[in-house]
C-alpha positions as a printed Julia matrix, in Angstrom:
296×3 Matrix{Float64}:
 140.59  143.32  121.39
 137.26  144.99  120.67
 135.36  143.69  117.62
 135.74  145.78  114.48
 131.9   145.8   114.27
 130.51  146.58  117.69
 126.86  145.47  117.19
 126.49  141.73  117.71
 123.23  141.5   115.8
 124.78  143.23  112.84
 127.77  140.82  112.92
 125.36  137.86  112.96
 123.32  139.2   109.98
 126.53  140.12  108.05
 127.81  136.63  108.54
 124.94  134.99  106.67
 125.82  136.17  103.07
 129.56  135.7   103.78
 128.88  132.13  104.94
 126.65  131.32  101.95
 129.08  132.72   99.39
 132.09  130.98  100.98
 130.25  127.64  101.28
 128.97  127.94   97.71
 132.51  128.6    96.42
 133.98  125.64   98.32
 131.16  123.29   97.33
 131.53  124.28   93.64
 135.21  123.45   93.73
 134.4   120.18   95.49
 131.81  119.35   92.83
 134.32  119.84   90.01
 136.95  117.7    91.84
 134.44  114.9    92.36
 133.38  115.02   88.76
 137.0   114.8    87.64
 137.67  111.95   90.09
 134.64  109.95   88.83
 135.35  110.58   85.18
 132.21  112.63   84.58
 132.15  114.95   81.57
 132.47  118.46   83.02
 131.54  120.06   79.66
 128.17  118.28   79.76
 125.64  119.98   82.11
 123.68  116.78   82.34
 126.67  114.94   83.9
 126.4   117.0    87.11
 122.71  116.39   87.35
 123.2   112.65   86.85
 125.97  112.52   89.48
 124.47  114.77   92.12
 120.8   114.95   91.33
 119.53  111.7    92.87
 121.88  111.04   95.78
 120.53  108.9    98.63
 121.5   109.56  102.23
 123.93  106.66  102.21
 125.81  107.96   99.18
 129.6   108.46   99.8
 129.44  111.44   97.47
 126.81  113.13   99.67
 129.08  112.41  102.72
 132.0   114.03  100.9
 129.9   117.04   99.86
 128.75  117.5   103.44
 132.35  117.44  104.64
 133.23  120.17  102.14
 130.28  122.2   103.39
 131.81  122.05  106.86
 135.15  123.22  105.43
 133.34  126.15  103.8
 131.61  127.04  107.07
 134.89  126.97  108.97
 136.52  129.25  106.44
 133.68  131.79  106.86
 133.83  131.44  110.66
 137.62  131.9   110.72
 137.3   135.09  108.72
 134.56  136.51  110.89
 136.13  135.52  114.2
 139.66  136.6   113.28
 138.93  139.69  111.21
 135.65  141.04  112.52
 135.24  139.66  116.07
 139.02  139.58  116.67
 138.9   136.57  119.03
 139.97  132.88  118.76
 137.88  130.56  116.62
 137.6   128.14  119.61
 135.39  130.77  121.35
 132.38  129.63  119.32
 132.19  126.7   121.76
 134.49  123.9   120.58
 136.21  122.98  123.8
 136.11  119.17  124.4
 137.25  119.31  128.01
 134.85  117.5   130.36
 132.12  117.44  127.71
 131.57  113.63  127.45
 128.47  113.75  129.68
 126.94  116.49  127.55
 127.5   114.46  124.38
 125.85  111.39  125.92
 123.03  113.53  127.34
 122.38  115.01  123.9
 122.29  111.62  122.17
 120.25  110.02  124.96
 117.81  112.89  125.09
 117.23  112.63  121.33
 116.52  108.92  121.61
 113.97  109.53  124.41
 112.46  112.44  122.45
 111.97  110.64  119.14
 111.15  107.26  120.69
 108.6   108.87  122.99
 106.83  110.63  120.11
 106.8   107.34  118.17
 105.16  105.65  121.09
 102.52  108.36  121.54
 101.6   108.41  117.83
 101.32  104.59  117.85
  99.15  104.56  120.96
  96.68  107.15  119.63
  96.39  105.26  116.29
  98.14  107.91  114.14
 100.64  105.37  112.83
 100.68  101.61  112.34
 103.77   99.44  112.17
 104.12   97.49  108.91
 107.29   95.62  109.74
 110.85   95.7   110.96
 113.34   96.39  108.22
 116.42   95.57  110.29
 119.96   96.84  110.16
 121.34   98.37  106.98
 125.09   98.76  106.45
 124.45  102.16  104.89
 123.6   103.52  108.32
 127.31  104.06  109.0
 127.66  106.48  106.09
 124.32  108.1   106.94
 125.46  108.55  110.58
 128.68  110.3   109.53
 126.82  112.52  107.07
 124.16  113.4   109.59
 126.74  114.19  112.29
 128.67  116.5   109.94
 125.43  118.2   108.84
 124.32  118.71  112.45
 127.8   119.94  113.48
 127.77  122.34  110.51
 124.44  123.9   111.53
 125.41  124.16  115.15
 128.71  125.93  114.54
 126.78  128.44  112.36
 123.5   129.07  114.21
 124.58  128.55  117.8
 128.35  128.93  117.61
 128.39  132.19  115.71
 124.89  133.65  115.24
 123.49  132.96  118.74
 126.88  133.87  120.36
 126.96  137.25  118.7
 123.36  138.03  119.37
 123.96  137.21  123.03
 126.89  139.6   122.97
 124.39  142.35  122.24
 121.63  141.53  124.68
 121.43  140.17  128.25
 118.11  138.53  127.44
 118.84  134.96  126.24
 115.27  134.53  124.98
 115.56  137.43  122.5
 118.87  136.11  121.22
 117.38  132.65  120.89
 114.42  134.09  119.04
 116.64  135.84  116.54
 118.87  132.84  115.86
 115.83  130.54  115.66
 114.18  132.73  112.94
 117.31  132.35  110.77
 117.51  128.61  111.55
 113.88  128.08  110.49
 114.36  130.16  107.32
 117.31  127.97  106.27
 114.87  125.03  106.1
 112.06  126.95  104.43
 112.66  125.12  101.12
 112.31  121.62  102.52
 109.67  119.35  100.96
 106.17  119.74  102.52
 107.42  122.34  104.99
 104.48  124.64  104.13
 101.89  121.81  104.17
 100.4   123.45  107.3
 101.45  125.81  110.07
 103.27  123.26  112.25
 106.56  122.47  110.36
 107.93  126.02  110.29
 106.72  126.62  113.87
 108.5   123.45  115.02
 111.7   124.47  113.13
 111.54  127.83  114.95
 111.0   126.05  118.28
 113.85  123.71  117.53
 116.18  126.59  117.53
 115.32  127.14  121.19
 115.81  123.53  122.36
 119.08  123.35  120.45
 120.34  126.68  121.72
 119.11  126.92  125.33
 122.08  124.93  126.78
 124.5   127.08  124.79
 123.2   130.23  126.51
 124.52  128.73  129.8
 127.58  126.71  128.77
 128.84  128.56  125.62
 129.61  125.02  124.33
 128.32  123.25  121.26
 128.55  119.57  122.12
 125.23  118.97  123.82
 123.24  120.7   120.98
 125.39  119.02  118.32
 124.75  115.55  119.65
 121.05  116.22  120.34
 120.67  117.62  116.79
 122.52  114.59  115.33
 120.46  112.14  117.36
 117.22  113.96  116.51
 117.92  113.47  112.78
 119.34  109.91  113.02
 116.6   108.49  115.24
 113.85  109.99  113.13
 115.07  107.91  110.25
 115.75  104.76  112.35
 112.12  104.92  113.59
 110.95  105.25  109.99
 109.77  108.87  110.07
 110.19  111.18  107.13
 113.27  113.39  107.71
 112.04  116.98  107.23
 109.87  115.78  104.37
 112.51  113.51  102.82
 112.51  109.73  102.56
 114.66  107.59  104.91
 114.64  104.23  103.11
 118.44  104.14  103.16
 118.62  103.78  106.96
 115.2   103.16  108.54
 114.98  100.1   110.78
 111.23  100.28  111.54
 108.61  100.51  108.78
 105.33  102.28  109.55
 102.7   104.38  107.85
 100.14  106.96  108.77
  96.75  105.45  109.33
  94.91  108.49  108.02
  92.66  108.46  111.09
  94.47  111.42  112.69
  94.86  114.89  111.21
  98.28  115.71  109.72
  98.92  118.42  112.34
  98.99  115.59  114.91
 100.55  112.74  112.88
 103.01  115.03  111.1
 101.84  114.07  107.6
 104.33  114.13  104.77
 106.79  116.23  106.71
 107.32  113.62  109.42
 107.16  114.19  113.2
 108.62  117.68  112.81
 105.2   118.5   111.42
 103.34  117.23  114.48
 101.97  119.37  117.28
 103.02  116.55  119.64
 106.64  117.14  118.63
 106.13  120.87  118.97
 104.77  120.51  122.51
 107.68  118.16  123.4
 110.15  120.7   122.02
 108.68  123.45  124.21
 108.71  121.17  127.25
 112.25  120.0   126.48
 113.45  123.59  126.26
 111.92  124.37  129.62
 113.47  121.29  131.27
 116.97  122.08  129.92
 116.56  125.72  131.0
 115.49  124.65  134.49
 118.37  122.2   134.82
 121.05  124.81  134.02
 119.26  127.61  135.81
 119.03  125.56  139.02
 122.8   124.75  138.73
 123.49  128.48  138.78
């Protein structure tokens, strides 16, 4: 059946407030349920701040809240796909058939990406290692939370927004640009994201490297596992995660030497604030494009 709203860009933009309202509603219900389960005083506003205000990345409560966010996202997606698009929810790119290699490629590519940047920054004297922290059991909870968070963003920004923008234009780069703007804006409130021009530029470019394979395969698993690995390995290598601390799961401890400008080292935002990361993201986008384009 034809979509109720013909214009794919309008569907994508309309989805944003519907998604935010739905997710906000689900997360609010989840917060109340968690407070009841933990015995927190719901009538006391300070109880919520005490329970949710200072969660670390290895907090089971943060994992549970992230899971509820995914539920909220799926409810919004189900509404849009069934009522507005009038097509199956699976069409956002959830097929698992023969996708194992893409999952491994996404995870392996992220390891090469983050590890390579770490090596370059160390070789040019931007960072210095201060020790090896070693394995932390909390990494299991962190991994589950980061996977759910990456999956959540991919079903939204690639699975629905990019898909619908592509329905409206034959030019994949225009569709990628539109979805990447929204993806970058979602992270505009992250700590230190406006410290210089690089972080928001890199977040915009990240929308391209995460979305380019989807424009060929219409499947979410390579970008999901690359996105998950990107976030996980940043922390394991001891980098700030979009301006946030990673003490709960880092395995390598290092610090900026101060000898290299922040636009190269990444500064307080981590490697997502480095022009080296930005150049690697652009190169990675080209290589993925070339791989799938040559296959066609």
